[in-house]
XYZ file of C-alpha atoms in Angstrom:
355
model
C -1.190 -3.969 17.593
C -3.134 -1.659 19.647
C -5.011 1.114 18.783
C -2.916 3.666 16.878
C -3.395 7.884 17.575
C -3.785 9.526 13.475
C -0.658 11.621 14.638
C 1.386 8.458 14.248
C -0.276 7.530 10.903
C 1.872 7.292 7.446
C 1.822 8.720 4.668
C 0.370 6.100 1.924
C 2.685 6.120 -0.723
C 5.117 8.368 -2.258
C 3.554 8.225 -5.511
C 0.843 11.010 -4.395
C 1.288 14.576 -6.523
C 2.126 17.285 -4.715
C -0.587 19.828 -4.208
C -2.993 17.390 -6.141
C -5.956 15.916 -4.019
C -6.213 15.360 -0.694
C -3.155 13.895 1.438
C -3.743 9.929 2.118
C -2.272 8.275 5.251
C -2.764 5.205 6.844
C -2.397 3.565 10.213
C 0.898 1.175 10.334
C -0.712 -1.409 12.012
C -2.804 -2.405 8.893
C 0.366 -4.150 7.500
C -0.840 -7.813 8.079
C -4.393 -6.151 6.561
C -3.097 -4.991 3.794
C -1.045 -8.013 2.747
C -4.335 -10.208 3.294
C -6.776 -7.910 1.198
C -4.506 -6.390 -1.677
C -1.233 -7.912 -1.625
C 1.188 -5.968 -3.568
C 3.560 -9.078 -4.738
C 1.247 -9.862 -7.651
C 0.034 -7.449 -10.802
C -3.627 -7.377 -9.566
C -2.466 -6.308 -5.787
C -0.246 -3.643 -7.342
C -2.435 -2.030 -9.578
C -5.482 -2.099 -6.330
C -2.632 -0.522 -3.853
C -2.551 2.778 -6.634
C -5.766 2.533 -7.022
C -6.244 3.089 -3.371
C -3.963 6.612 -3.535
C -5.924 7.694 -6.537
C -9.444 7.186 -5.658
C -9.227 8.922 -2.148
C -7.158 11.448 -2.770
C -9.718 12.726 -5.508
C -12.830 11.416 -4.587
C -12.953 10.376 -0.835
C -16.555 11.263 0.861
C -18.193 11.280 -2.609
C -21.262 10.432 -3.955
C -19.974 6.844 -4.301
C -18.840 6.835 -0.640
C -20.521 5.123 2.248
C -20.921 7.577 5.391
C -21.273 6.776 8.787
C -24.854 8.024 10.222
C -23.189 8.809 13.747
C -20.078 10.049 12.260
C -20.292 12.878 9.515
C -16.333 12.298 8.894
C -16.589 8.290 8.849
C -16.886 7.021 5.831
C -15.631 4.364 3.061
C -15.363 3.773 -0.536
C -14.946 0.523 -2.297
C -12.585 0.052 -4.750
C -10.979 -2.629 -7.418
C -12.426 -4.704 -9.891
C -14.653 -7.584 -8.461
C -13.788 -9.548 -11.391
C -9.959 -9.330 -10.239
C -9.704 -8.035 -6.478
C -12.064 -5.287 -4.768
C -11.820 -3.854 -1.335
C -13.812 -1.485 0.976
C -11.719 1.143 2.963
C -13.188 2.176 5.688
C -11.437 6.037 6.522
C -11.674 9.649 8.361
C -11.603 12.820 6.437
C -10.062 15.676 8.681
C -10.686 19.238 7.090
C -8.215 22.361 8.016
C -10.179 23.182 10.783
C -10.337 19.842 12.570
C -9.198 19.873 16.333
C -8.271 16.336 16.006
C -4.133 15.261 17.260
C -3.552 14.549 13.964
C -0.714 14.955 10.942
C -3.511 17.868 9.150
C -6.199 17.458 7.207
C -6.456 14.804 5.230
C -7.729 10.895 4.289
C -6.984 8.357 7.397
C -7.470 4.768 6.420
C -7.998 2.993 9.526
C -9.379 -0.171 8.413
C -9.643 -2.366 5.181
C -11.674 -5.319 4.419
C -11.462 -7.691 0.752
C -14.995 -8.208 -1.033
C -15.656 -11.455 -2.618
C -18.322 -12.293 -5.433
C -21.079 -14.207 -4.600
C -22.481 -15.103 -7.714
C -24.163 -18.534 -6.193
C -25.991 -15.877 -3.943
C -25.153 -18.228 -0.568
C -27.377 -16.753 2.057
C -25.379 -15.131 5.181
C -26.126 -15.583 9.103
C -27.226 -18.807 11.012
C -28.182 -22.421 9.829
C -28.487 -25.786 10.845
C -26.279 -28.358 8.927
C -27.859 -32.091 9.118
C -25.607 -34.499 6.928
C -28.164 -36.275 4.682
C -27.910 -39.033 1.353
C -24.414 -38.384 1.727
C -24.334 -34.535 1.758
C -24.549 -31.488 4.396
C -28.100 -29.926 3.879
C -28.699 -25.947 5.067
C -31.666 -25.036 7.078
C -31.857 -21.723 8.876
C -31.751 -20.835 12.175
C -35.323 -18.801 12.608
C -35.152 -18.499 16.360
C -31.056 -16.403 16.062
C -29.798 -18.768 18.721
C -27.834 -22.080 18.659
C -29.689 -25.537 18.370
C -26.664 -27.519 18.572
C -24.001 -28.003 21.264
C -21.462 -27.092 18.217
C -21.118 -23.462 16.071
C -18.681 -23.539 13.354
C -18.132 -20.020 11.736
C -16.319 -19.085 8.473
C -16.799 -18.480 4.474
C -14.656 -19.675 1.875
C -14.284 -18.280 -1.787
C -13.145 -20.059 -4.965
C -11.974 -18.185 -8.359
C -15.789 -18.086 -9.110
C -16.755 -16.680 -5.495
C -17.840 -17.987 -2.528
C -18.976 -21.983 -2.050
C -21.912 -23.318 -1.394
C -23.000 -24.084 1.864
C -22.548 -27.749 1.609
C -19.479 -27.568 0.369
C -18.341 -25.264 3.200
C -19.199 -28.108 5.457
C -16.619 -30.452 4.208
C -14.020 -27.853 3.727
C -14.023 -26.142 7.338
C -14.578 -30.119 8.509
C -11.168 -30.940 6.661
C -9.574 -27.522 7.941
C -10.425 -29.170 11.680
C -9.247 -32.605 10.951
C -12.958 -33.620 11.549
C -13.777 -34.768 7.892
C -15.314 -38.137 9.104
C -17.846 -36.048 11.478
C -21.448 -36.461 10.220
C -23.457 -35.000 13.303
C -25.659 -31.762 12.992
C -24.323 -28.805 14.117
C -25.062 -24.628 13.374
C -23.145 -23.027 10.453
C -22.553 -19.354 11.065
C -21.733 -18.071 6.947
C -20.120 -14.971 7.860
C -17.822 -13.510 4.543
C -17.104 -10.138 5.870
C -17.687 -8.378 2.435
C -19.262 -9.656 -0.193
C -21.079 -8.594 -3.160
C -24.243 -10.202 -4.674
C -23.798 -11.660 -8.106
C -20.926 -8.956 -8.720
C -23.298 -6.869 -11.170
C -24.471 -3.713 -8.797
C -21.312 -2.346 -7.811
C -21.735 1.667 -8.608
C -23.464 2.704 -4.944
C -23.065 1.716 -1.735
C -27.254 1.418 -1.391
C -26.851 -1.624 -3.638
C -24.487 -3.686 -1.038
C -25.716 -7.587 -0.148
C -26.061 -7.060 3.619
C -22.733 -7.699 5.156
C -23.050 -9.433 8.510
C -21.725 -7.322 11.577
C -20.127 -8.672 15.230
C -23.847 -7.018 16.256
C -25.450 -9.560 14.979
C -22.786 -12.447 15.957
C -23.168 -10.977 19.569
C -27.075 -11.162 19.188
C -26.602 -15.186 18.200
C -24.289 -15.582 21.662
C -26.594 -13.484 23.894
C -29.957 -15.338 22.779
C -28.318 -18.388 23.362
C -26.476 -18.093 27.066
C -29.852 -16.276 27.668
C -31.928 -19.699 26.807
C -29.313 -22.133 28.937
C -30.276 -19.799 31.433
C -33.859 -21.384 31.862
C -32.673 -24.635 32.310
C -33.375 -26.022 35.766
C -31.049 -25.475 38.079
C -30.654 -29.249 38.848
C -30.441 -30.076 34.836
C -26.469 -29.703 33.918
C -26.672 -26.239 30.993
C -25.238 -27.333 28.100
C -21.576 -26.626 26.619
C -20.543 -25.220 23.588
C -17.860 -25.561 21.391
C -17.333 -23.018 18.070
C -15.395 -23.357 15.486
C -13.650 -20.035 14.279
C -12.088 -20.053 10.958
C -9.929 -17.823 9.137
C -11.311 -14.359 9.265
C -14.024 -15.239 10.806
C -11.902 -14.627 13.767
C -12.369 -10.612 12.657
C -15.723 -11.051 13.205
C -15.456 -12.982 16.245
C -13.447 -10.481 17.954
C -15.651 -7.794 17.452
C -18.429 -9.468 19.068
C -16.768 -10.644 22.400
C -15.859 -6.783 22.392
C -19.459 -5.925 22.870
C -20.175 -8.324 24.795
C -17.279 -7.519 27.581
C -18.994 -3.777 26.809
C -22.679 -4.800 27.855
C -21.428 -6.542 30.946
C -23.243 -9.605 32.568
C -22.115 -11.859 30.201
C -20.503 -15.134 31.115
C -19.118 -17.347 28.507
C -18.262 -20.113 31.171
C -20.045 -23.029 28.862
C -18.273 -21.914 25.496
C -14.956 -23.399 24.298
C -13.467 -21.347 21.141
C -10.879 -23.587 18.857
C -9.672 -20.793 16.389
C -8.537 -22.032 13.997
C -6.281 -20.371 10.702
C -6.978 -16.895 12.472
C -6.690 -13.644 9.820
C -6.070 -11.511 12.610
C -3.542 -11.660 15.913
C -4.513 -14.574 18.123
C -3.803 -13.036 21.476
C -6.135 -10.134 21.547
C -8.873 -13.006 21.059
C -8.028 -15.336 23.552
C -8.053 -12.486 25.917
C -11.248 -10.872 25.784
C -12.572 -15.061 26.086
C -10.863 -15.519 29.353
C -12.338 -12.063 30.516
C -15.924 -13.323 29.414
C -14.672 -16.265 31.717
C -14.660 -18.651 28.187
C -12.143 -20.782 27.053
C -10.066 -20.322 24.199
C -7.421 -22.433 22.592
C -5.115 -21.728 19.153
C -6.202 -24.972 17.127
C -3.232 -26.071 15.149
C -5.196 -28.336 12.439
C -4.354 -26.455 9.659
C -3.166 -23.016 9.217
C -2.550 -20.664 6.150
C -0.138 -18.121 5.034
C -2.042 -15.572 5.610
C -2.958 -16.794 9.444
C 1.039 -16.641 9.568
C 1.447 -12.986 8.632
C -1.211 -11.544 11.103
C 0.632 -14.109 14.458
C 4.070 -12.471 13.721
C 2.797 -9.562 13.507
C 0.927 -10.134 17.216
C 2.618 -7.662 19.408
C 1.980 -10.094 22.509
C 3.429 -12.895 21.043
C 6.506 -14.361 22.424
C 7.517 -16.540 19.751
C 11.143 -15.873 18.399
C 9.369 -15.161 14.384
C 7.211 -12.288 15.658
C 9.847 -10.946 17.859
C 11.765 -10.025 15.214
C 9.123 -9.207 12.812
C 8.487 -6.144 15.498
C 12.145 -5.493 16.142
C 12.149 -5.018 11.846
C 9.163 -3.264 11.912
C 10.437 -0.755 14.649
C 13.924 -0.711 13.108
C 12.459 0.780 9.688
C 9.981 3.340 11.371
C 13.316 4.733 13.820
C 15.945 4.713 10.791
C 13.621 6.171 8.376
C 11.076 8.709 10.492
C 8.809 9.749 7.216
C 9.197 6.475 5.923
C 5.974 5.884 3.588
C 3.224 2.697 4.362
C 4.090 1.797 1.102
C 7.969 1.833 1.985
C 7.556 0.306 4.755
C 5.754 -2.495 3.389
C 8.202 -3.440 1.071
C 10.880 -3.491 3.563
C 9.123 -6.004 5.640
C 8.553 -8.288 2.260
C 10.568 -11.172 3.763
C 7.868 -11.412 6.971
C 4.431 -10.584 4.531
C 4.851 -13.988 1.878
C 2.126 -15.283 0.918
C 3.459 -17.912 -1.483
C -0.139 -19.759 -1.359
C -1.677 -17.010 -3.208
């Protein structure tokens, strides 16, 4: 969905106590993200949903919150238990004297990311995968640019945490119907948020590094610039990028930065997007603006991806049109509807049976 002005945010929950703590609001377009990261269809998710209200109402912007260096009103808080489910919630705090167009003073949630346990200590970033002696081996790419014509971006988690890179390679290949593939490729291991070993969870400063869109954009720019040095008499390399699951969010952010930078052409890049955990059409539009090619690869899909595509505002599928009509009807019939009630009203479109 498009960016939503703060004045159109919804009250997070009717469970807030009158006059106790700050008011908490949330961007209504986070319906799919909230479903993916919190999932109140289960007991753990219901507890986490309530904890978000309680923690932000009483402790937003406190000593355990991360604060933006460039914007004193921007914060994040980590909420939940890493042994069950935890999220990083990004928000803006408005004071009574603030002049921004909004619903008044309070906490305005504009993004949510799911944390994953990294008990195996898997590294993040760019690697070269080589098949040897019956399994994949990972080697870091010190130059920070692609050394093969294939890049695969993603991560996967089990009940114990992020899986090892050799296992991840097999899982990604299976998801793109390439399980017999044995040629070297680059892997960009990019869990959106991780907790190293699941132990240090008290202050933001102890967080394990989280990859940013700038990191990925830099890899792409270095690769493009290296390719420019190829002699005009030699055909430039072409690249295929396989983007799996929630890596689509990181890719979207990187492409936005490349578009803003200008003078970047991805004409030699094809993006195969598999089960994206974000709406596909904005991603496709960005790739096309940068002269690249994009394809929604249907070799596999997930319930989470289905929810995001259902709420893709530019989708012309009947399923998406039906979901948006229900979304608009609920907001129109109940102007003061809370986010929690909106989510409950859309339950038929937010099923995550596989979780």
